Every structure is written in C-alpha cells, then in structure tokens.
C-alpha cells in the first residue's frame, strides 16, 4: 500500500488523481465543516471552486433545500447562507439540505479530486474512520492537503501524519511512504502531545483567531469527535453508510 502525501493541491492535477484513491484534508476548516454538516443531517455537500460556480449550481437546484456556504478570507461570502465555521452547521440549519460549499482552498482541492476512484474527506474529527476506510480499500492512496493559497499548512500536514501513524499501527510492513508522508509522520510525532497549541500557533490558526474564530480551533483538533465518513458519490459528497457501501463505491466512479 503506497501512501503519497501532497502538501499542497498544486502538486497534483486532476488527471493525476483520476481513478486514484484520494483523501482530502482541510483541518481549518472545510473538512471539519463538511464532517459537522453531514453528521447534523445535511443531505449532501456540493464542493465548487468559485463563487460564480456556486451561484450557477444553486440556480439549477430547488431553492428551499439548497444552502450556499463558504468563505473568502475566512468570512461568509455576500449572499451566502452560511460561512465556513463548523459550529454554524447545526442540525437546525442543515438537516435535509444540499449545501453548495465554496472555500478558498478546501473545496478547490475536493473539486480537483472529482474524478477519483474513491475520495474521502478527512480531518482530526473523523481520523480513525478514515484510516479504517483506507485499510478496507487496501490499495494505494494519495493524501492531498488543502494547504493555504497553494502553500504548506502545518495543521493539514500533522493530520496527514496522524493518518500515516494510524495506518502503520494497523500494518506497518505493507506501507510504502513517499518523502512527504515520512515528513508528515515526523511532524505528527513532534506535535501530537499538544495539538491545540499547534493549531493556535500555525499561520491559519492565528489568522482565524484574529478574526474571531478562536473557538473553531478547539473543535477542529478534537480527535474522533464526529465519527462519520464523507465520500465522493458522483459529483457530491455524502456520508458513507455501511448499508449503502456497494452503491456508494459504484457511484463514486467517474462517468
Ligand atoms: C479554506 O478552504 O481555505 C478554508 O477552509 C478556510 C477557512 O474557512 O478557514
């Protein structure tokens, strides 16, 4: 099982991810928000790369079941219903809704993986389930960190490193790691004793604290607090449910 970590989506293009098994990580905050929204009953997440696409896609869907969520510079986009804070995605707000999600880095990375064979969304909140899923698939995986404006993000790298650690605990002999995966694992070992300190001190953590989202940092480092697995199913991201496993995996294949 080969694990290739990419510290930024610019290191892989859509063609390289086509028909691959892909994990997309955006700890702050798109992955954490998706996990919260689906746990709270959102029907599906439709990731888009641009505000224009969000407007276009929502025009094609029935108004009362669709919400537009996302951010620019961490803040809610004008005309949208929700920002990108996991705490906004309550049951009351999202149950039964399709959410078009447009974020600066996270949703862009997810769109890039839209032709993957399997794609799952990962963060600290669902990390053990992600590792279980990878073991269950039992094939090579690319782990794509959303990063920040094409650059490295410490929190995503540490999360990727924790996935490597969980996989190595399950079967270290079968793992073949690229250099970035080895580095991510080392970073995890450096920071795992105090993930809250790490996230408060990283670039995007400091930025979010500065604009009033410090509470999100605490939510986003909680390990396995929301054990659900968002996966690509056609063009949308839905919860993987055991009973619909076969259908979901079939749907995840590109046209
Ligand atoms: C992103 O996609 O860049 C993020 O999720 C930004 C954020 O809302 O913190």
mmCIF file of C-alpha atoms and ligand atoms in Angstrom:
data_model
loop_
_atom_site.group_PDB
_atom_site.id
_atom_site.type_symbol
_atom_site.label_atom_id
_atom_site.label_comp_id
_atom_site.label_asym_id
_atom_site.label_seq_id
_atom_site.Cartn_x
_atom_site.Cartn_y
_atom_site.Cartn_z
ATOM 1 C CA UNK A 1 0.000 0.000 0.000
ATOM 2 C CA UNK A 2 1.710 3.162 -1.216
ATOM 3 C CA UNK A 3 0.846 6.393 0.572
ATOM 4 C CA UNK A 4 1.737 9.590 -1.252
ATOM 5 C CA UNK A 5 1.208 12.789 0.693
ATOM 6 C CA UNK A 6 0.984 16.109 -1.177
ATOM 7 C CA UNK A 7 1.389 19.188 0.999
ATOM 8 C CA UNK A 8 -0.472 21.390 -1.485
ATOM 9 C CA UNK A 9 -3.055 20.662 -4.191
ATOM 10 C CA UNK A 10 -0.836 22.428 -6.742
ATOM 11 C CA UNK A 11 1.484 19.398 -6.567
ATOM 12 C CA UNK A 12 -1.159 17.206 -8.245
ATOM 13 C CA UNK A 13 -3.555 17.935 -11.046
ATOM 14 C CA UNK A 14 -6.949 16.467 -11.797
ATOM 15 C CA UNK A 15 -5.504 13.971 -14.283
ATOM 16 C CA UNK A 16 -3.039 12.601 -11.716
ATOM 17 C CA UNK A 17 -5.878 11.991 -9.269
ATOM 18 C CA UNK A 18 -8.201 10.417 -11.839
ATOM 19 C CA UNK A 19 -9.116 6.841 -10.875
ATOM 20 C CA UNK A 20 -6.915 7.085 -7.773
ATOM 21 C CA UNK A 21 -7.904 6.652 -4.148
ATOM 22 C CA UNK A 22 -7.724 10.107 -2.602
ATOM 23 C CA UNK A 23 -8.043 11.596 0.875
ATOM 24 C CA UNK A 24 -8.509 15.380 1.058
ATOM 25 C CA UNK A 25 -7.563 17.151 4.290
ATOM 26 C CA UNK A 26 -8.520 20.705 5.205
ATOM 27 C CA UNK A 27 -8.469 20.782 9.000
ATOM 28 C CA UNK A 28 -9.080 24.582 9.083
ATOM 29 C CA UNK A 29 -11.829 24.349 8.159
ATOM 30 C CA UNK A 30 -13.555 22.877 5.108
ATOM 31 C CA UNK A 31 -13.111 19.191 6.043
ATOM 32 C CA UNK A 32 -14.167 19.832 9.651
ATOM 33 C CA UNK A 33 -17.209 21.772 8.428
ATOM 34 C CA UNK A 34 -18.251 19.014 5.997
ATOM 35 C CA UNK A 35 -17.992 16.387 8.724
ATOM 36 C CA UNK A 36 -20.139 18.537 11.081
ATOM 37 C CA UNK A 37 -22.728 19.289 8.379
ATOM 38 C CA UNK A 38 -23.202 15.659 7.354
ATOM 39 C CA UNK A 39 -23.326 14.453 10.956
ATOM 40 C CA UNK A 40 -26.084 17.020 11.531
ATOM 41 C CA UNK A 41 -28.197 15.662 8.710
ATOM 42 C CA UNK A 42 -27.175 17.631 5.631
ATOM 43 C CA UNK A 43 -28.220 15.621 2.585
ATOM 44 C CA UNK A 44 -25.052 16.257 0.592
ATOM 45 C CA UNK A 45 -22.209 18.696 0.046
ATOM 46 C CA UNK A 46 -21.512 20.002 -3.431
ATOM 47 C CA UNK A 47 -17.964 21.398 -3.484
ATOM 48 C CA UNK A 48 -17.259 24.161 -6.000
ATOM 49 C CA UNK A 49 -14.135 26.199 -6.723
ATOM 50 C CA UNK A 50 -15.580 29.621 -7.419
ATOM 51 C CA UNK A 51 -18.371 31.872 -6.205
ATOM 52 C CA UNK A 52 -19.655 32.003 -9.784
ATOM 53 C CA UNK A 53 -19.974 28.198 -9.851
ATOM 54 C CA UNK A 54 -21.805 28.283 -6.509
ATOM 55 C CA UNK A 55 -24.358 30.732 -7.903
ATOM 56 C CA UNK A 56 -24.732 28.746 -11.122
ATOM 57 C CA UNK A 57 -25.158 25.382 -9.360
ATOM 58 C CA UNK A 58 -27.668 26.759 -6.859
ATOM 59 C CA UNK A 59 -29.735 28.167 -9.739
ATOM 60 C CA UNK A 60 -30.157 24.620 -11.045
ATOM 61 C CA UNK A 61 -31.453 23.248 -7.733
ATOM 62 C CA UNK A 62 -34.705 23.725 -5.824
ATOM 63 C CA UNK A 63 -34.385 26.843 -3.670
ATOM 64 C CA UNK A 64 -35.691 25.762 -0.285
ATOM 65 C CA UNK A 65 -33.483 22.697 0.060
ATOM 66 C CA UNK A 66 -30.269 24.378 -1.012
ATOM 67 C CA UNK A 67 -27.871 26.418 1.056
ATOM 68 C CA UNK A 68 -24.739 28.181 -0.068
ATOM 69 C CA UNK A 69 -21.872 28.005 2.406
ATOM 70 C CA UNK A 70 -18.252 29.016 2.358
ATOM 71 C CA UNK A 71 -15.782 31.780 2.829
ATOM 72 C CA UNK A 72 -13.405 34.247 1.383
ATOM 73 C CA UNK A 73 -10.650 35.354 3.750
ATOM 74 C CA UNK A 74 -12.350 33.198 6.395
ATOM 75 C CA UNK A 75 -15.575 35.215 6.312
ATOM 76 C CA UNK A 76 -19.008 34.441 4.886
ATOM 77 C CA UNK A 77 -19.444 35.361 1.237
ATOM 78 C CA UNK A 78 -22.062 38.040 0.449
ATOM 79 C CA UNK A 79 -25.366 36.470 -0.497
ATOM 80 C CA UNK A 80 -24.473 33.097 1.040
ATOM 81 C CA UNK A 81 -26.453 31.431 3.838
ATOM 82 C CA UNK A 82 -23.552 30.123 5.897
ATOM 83 C CA UNK A 83 -19.869 30.787 6.432
ATOM 84 C CA UNK A 84 -17.274 28.079 6.985
ATOM 85 C CA UNK A 85 -17.381 27.584 10.727
ATOM 86 C CA UNK A 86 -18.302 24.018 11.775
ATOM 87 C CA UNK A 87 -20.404 25.467 14.617
ATOM 88 C CA UNK A 88 -22.772 27.127 12.135
ATOM 89 C CA UNK A 89 -23.716 23.804 10.576
ATOM 90 C CA UNK A 90 -26.212 22.795 13.262
ATOM 91 C CA UNK A 91 -28.998 20.279 12.779
ATOM 92 C CA UNK A 92 -31.486 23.121 12.727
ATOM 93 C CA UNK A 93 -29.596 24.880 9.956
ATOM 94 C CA UNK A 94 -28.651 21.998 7.684
ATOM 95 C CA UNK A 95 -30.906 18.964 8.171
ATOM 96 C CA UNK A 96 -32.145 17.690 4.802
ATOM 97 C CA UNK A 97 -30.308 20.424 2.877
ATOM 98 C CA UNK A 98 -27.935 20.241 -0.055
ATOM 99 C CA UNK A 99 -25.028 22.539 0.667
ATOM 100 C CA UNK A 100 -23.002 24.128 -2.065
ATOM 101 C CA UNK A 101 -19.631 24.740 -0.448
ATOM 102 C CA UNK A 102 -17.166 27.254 -1.813
ATOM 103 C CA UNK A 103 -13.970 27.781 0.174
ATOM 104 C CA UNK A 104 -10.594 29.206 -0.731
ATOM 105 C CA UNK A 105 -8.555 26.008 -0.560
ATOM 106 C CA UNK A 106 -10.543 23.027 0.738
ATOM 107 C CA UNK A 107 -13.390 22.848 -1.754
ATOM 108 C CA UNK A 108 -10.923 23.584 -4.557
ATOM 109 C CA UNK A 109 -8.853 20.521 -3.558
ATOM 110 C CA UNK A 110 -12.042 18.421 -3.465
ATOM 111 C CA UNK A 111 -13.063 19.573 -6.942
ATOM 112 C CA UNK A 112 -9.595 18.611 -8.149
ATOM 113 C CA UNK A 113 -10.240 15.055 -6.888
ATOM 114 C CA UNK A 114 -13.689 14.791 -8.503
ATOM 115 C CA UNK A 115 -12.629 12.010 -10.885
ATOM 116 C CA UNK A 116 -11.021 9.906 -8.185
ATOM 117 C CA UNK A 117 -11.920 6.257 -7.861
ATOM 118 C CA UNK A 118 -12.604 6.833 -4.163
ATOM 119 C CA UNK A 119 -12.362 10.163 -2.386
ATOM 120 C CA UNK A 120 -12.892 10.710 1.325
ATOM 121 C CA UNK A 121 -12.782 13.907 3.366
ATOM 122 C CA UNK A 122 -10.531 13.798 6.428
ATOM 123 C CA UNK A 123 -9.824 15.882 9.497
ATOM 124 C CA UNK A 124 -8.985 15.158 13.122
ATOM 125 C CA UNK A 125 -12.697 14.787 13.961
ATOM 126 C CA UNK A 126 -13.075 11.616 11.846
ATOM 127 C CA UNK A 127 -9.494 10.421 11.538
ATOM 128 C CA UNK A 128 -9.805 6.826 12.796
ATOM 129 C CA UNK A 129 -12.685 6.145 10.414
ATOM 130 C CA UNK A 130 -10.587 7.489 7.561
ATOM 131 C CA UNK A 131 -7.759 5.090 8.435
ATOM 132 C CA UNK A 132 -10.252 2.203 8.696
ATOM 133 C CA UNK A 133 -11.638 3.096 5.273
ATOM 134 C CA UNK A 134 -8.149 3.146 3.744
ATOM 135 C CA UNK A 135 -7.389 -0.272 5.216
ATOM 136 C CA UNK A 136 -10.706 -1.589 3.935
ATOM 137 C CA UNK A 137 -9.975 -0.347 0.395
ATOM 138 C CA UNK A 138 -6.462 -1.773 0.825
ATOM 139 C CA UNK A 139 -4.992 -0.014 -2.224
ATOM 140 C CA UNK A 140 -2.580 2.874 -2.820
ATOM 141 C CA UNK A 141 -3.763 6.296 -1.636
ATOM 142 C CA UNK A 142 -2.896 9.916 -2.356
ATOM 143 C CA UNK A 143 -3.424 12.221 0.617
ATOM 144 C CA UNK A 144 -3.916 15.793 -0.577
ATOM 145 C CA UNK A 145 -3.539 18.585 1.956
ATOM 146 C CA UNK A 146 -5.552 21.684 1.024
ATOM 147 C CA UNK A 147 -2.856 23.991 2.409
ATOM 148 C CA UNK A 148 -3.226 27.726 2.229
ATOM 149 C CA UNK A 149 -3.090 29.610 -1.061
ATOM 150 C CA UNK A 150 -1.006 26.834 -2.644
ATOM 151 C CA UNK A 151 1.403 26.738 0.291
ATOM 152 C CA UNK A 152 2.113 24.265 3.074
ATOM 153 C CA UNK A 153 -0.181 24.242 6.129
ATOM 154 C CA UNK A 154 1.137 22.736 9.337
ATOM 155 C CA UNK A 155 -2.263 21.551 10.632
ATOM 156 C CA UNK A 156 -3.040 19.611 7.438
ATOM 157 C CA UNK A 157 0.438 18.048 7.395
ATOM 158 C CA UNK A 158 0.145 16.953 11.042
ATOM 159 C CA UNK A 159 -3.265 15.424 10.285
ATOM 160 C CA UNK A 160 -1.779 13.560 7.296
ATOM 161 C CA UNK A 161 0.991 12.359 9.619
ATOM 162 C CA UNK A 162 -1.555 11.045 12.089
ATOM 163 C CA UNK A 163 -3.213 9.046 9.298
ATOM 164 C CA UNK A 164 0.202 7.543 8.482
ATOM 165 C CA UNK A 165 0.647 6.706 12.153
ATOM 166 C CA UNK A 166 -2.773 5.014 12.380
ATOM 167 C CA UNK A 167 -2.087 3.004 9.236
ATOM 168 C CA UNK A 168 1.341 1.955 10.468
ATOM 169 C CA UNK A 169 -0.195 0.716 13.717
ATOM 170 C CA UNK A 170 -2.545 -1.435 11.702
ATOM 171 C CA UNK A 171 0.122 -2.866 9.379
ATOM 172 C CA UNK A 172 3.499 -1.119 9.136
ATOM 173 C CA UNK A 173 5.005 -3.780 6.850
ATOM 174 C CA UNK A 174 2.663 -3.101 3.973
ATOM 175 C CA UNK A 175 3.206 0.670 3.939
ATOM 176 C CA UNK A 176 5.359 2.386 1.345
ATOM 177 C CA UNK A 177 5.660 6.110 2.041
ATOM 178 C CA UNK A 178 6.812 8.971 -0.168
ATOM 179 C CA UNK A 179 9.139 11.534 1.440
ATOM 180 C CA UNK A 180 6.256 13.891 2.232
ATOM 181 C CA UNK A 181 4.417 11.074 4.039
ATOM 182 C CA UNK A 182 7.554 10.332 6.108
ATOM 183 C CA UNK A 183 7.859 14.054 6.882
ATOM 184 C CA UNK A 184 4.174 14.310 7.838
ATOM 185 C CA UNK A 185 4.639 11.393 10.224
ATOM 186 C CA UNK A 186 7.650 13.108 11.832
ATOM 187 C CA UNK A 187 5.631 16.320 12.200
ATOM 188 C CA UNK A 188 2.808 14.407 13.836
ATOM 189 C CA UNK A 189 5.246 12.879 16.324
ATOM 190 C CA UNK A 190 6.562 16.377 17.092
ATOM 191 C CA UNK A 191 3.176 17.992 17.641
ATOM 192 C CA UNK A 192 0.834 15.239 18.847
ATOM 193 C CA UNK A 193 1.309 15.985 22.535
ATOM 194 C CA UNK A 194 -0.411 19.336 22.188
ATOM 195 C CA UNK A 195 -2.465 19.641 19.026
ATOM 196 C CA UNK A 196 -4.345 22.663 20.384
ATOM 197 C CA UNK A 197 -1.069 24.532 20.861
ATOM 198 C CA UNK A 198 -0.015 23.557 17.341
ATOM 199 C CA UNK A 199 -3.256 24.765 15.757
ATOM 200 C CA UNK A 200 -3.266 28.006 17.731
ATOM 201 C CA UNK A 201 0.257 28.807 16.590
ATOM 202 C CA UNK A 202 0.040 27.833 12.895
ATOM 203 C CA UNK A 203 -0.485 30.532 10.227
ATOM 204 C CA UNK A 204 -4.166 29.932 9.554
ATOM 205 C CA UNK A 205 -4.970 29.282 13.215
ATOM 206 C CA UNK A 206 -3.551 32.668 14.150
ATOM 207 C CA UNK A 207 -5.448 34.286 11.300
ATOM 208 C CA UNK A 208 -8.767 32.710 12.310
ATOM 209 C CA UNK A 209 -8.259 33.685 15.961
ATOM 210 C CA UNK A 210 -7.605 37.232 14.807
ATOM 211 C CA UNK A 211 -10.960 37.443 13.014
ATOM 212 C CA UNK A 212 -12.943 35.949 15.899
ATOM 213 C CA UNK A 213 -12.952 32.208 15.180
ATOM 214 C CA UNK A 214 -10.708 31.001 18.005
ATOM 215 C CA UNK A 215 -13.435 28.580 19.194
ATOM 216 C CA UNK A 216 -13.234 26.747 15.859
ATOM 217 C CA UNK A 217 -9.623 25.784 16.560
ATOM 218 C CA UNK A 218 -10.628 23.753 19.595
ATOM 219 C CA UNK A 219 -13.382 21.974 17.659
ATOM 220 C CA UNK A 220 -11.069 21.206 14.770
ATOM 221 C CA UNK A 221 -8.427 19.367 16.856
ATOM 222 C CA UNK A 222 -10.858 17.043 18.635
ATOM 223 C CA UNK A 223 -9.828 13.517 17.703
ATOM 224 C CA UNK A 224 -12.666 11.255 16.519
ATOM 225 C CA UNK A 225 -15.328 13.583 17.917
ATOM 226 C CA UNK A 226 -17.502 13.149 14.806
ATOM 227 C CA UNK A 227 -17.081 9.601 13.531
ATOM 228 C CA UNK A 228 -18.617 9.916 10.079
ATOM 229 C CA UNK A 229 -17.023 9.380 6.687
ATOM 230 C CA UNK A 230 -17.815 11.824 3.878
ATOM 231 C CA UNK A 231 -17.103 10.283 0.483
ATOM 232 C CA UNK A 232 -17.460 11.295 -3.126
ATOM 233 C CA UNK A 233 -20.636 9.877 -4.665
ATOM 234 C CA UNK A 234 -20.989 11.089 -8.247
ATOM 235 C CA UNK A 235 -20.425 14.850 -8.120
ATOM 236 C CA UNK A 236 -21.406 15.279 -4.496
ATOM 237 C CA UNK A 237 -20.029 14.351 -1.087
ATOM 238 C CA UNK A 238 -22.252 12.189 1.088
ATOM 239 C CA UNK A 239 -21.962 10.094 4.190
ATOM 240 C CA UNK A 240 -20.688 6.606 3.623
ATOM 241 C CA UNK A 241 -23.153 4.299 5.290
ATOM 242 C CA UNK A 242 -22.312 0.655 5.808
ATOM 243 C CA UNK A 243 -25.591 -0.497 4.293
ATOM 244 C CA UNK A 244 -25.049 1.545 1.119
ATOM 245 C CA UNK A 245 -21.364 0.742 0.811
ATOM 246 C CA UNK A 246 -21.572 -1.059 -2.518
ATOM 247 C CA UNK A 247 -23.820 1.531 -4.103
ATOM 248 C CA UNK A 248 -21.706 4.402 -2.801
ATOM 249 C CA UNK A 249 -18.464 2.945 -4.120
ATOM 250 C CA UNK A 250 -20.091 2.310 -7.507
ATOM 251 C CA UNK A 251 -21.490 5.826 -7.624
ATOM 252 C CA UNK A 252 -18.080 7.264 -6.773
ATOM 253 C CA UNK A 253 -16.699 6.146 -10.104
ATOM 254 C CA UNK A 254 -16.488 8.954 -12.657
ATOM 255 C CA UNK A 255 -18.689 8.874 -15.765
HETATM 256 C C1 LIG B 1 -10.237 27.048 3.018
HETATM 257 O O1 LIG B 1 -10.794 26.261 2.247
HETATM 258 O O2 LIG B 1 -9.331 27.792 2.670
HETATM 259 C C2 LIG B 1 -10.607 27.109 4.482
HETATM 260 O O3 LIG B 1 -11.470 26.162 4.843
HETATM 261 C C3 LIG B 1 -10.576 28.485 5.024
HETATM 262 C C4 LIG B 1 -11.333 28.704 6.318
HETATM 263 O O4 LIG B 1 -12.535 28.927 6.298
HETATM 264 O O5 LIG B 1 -10.748 28.675 7.387
#
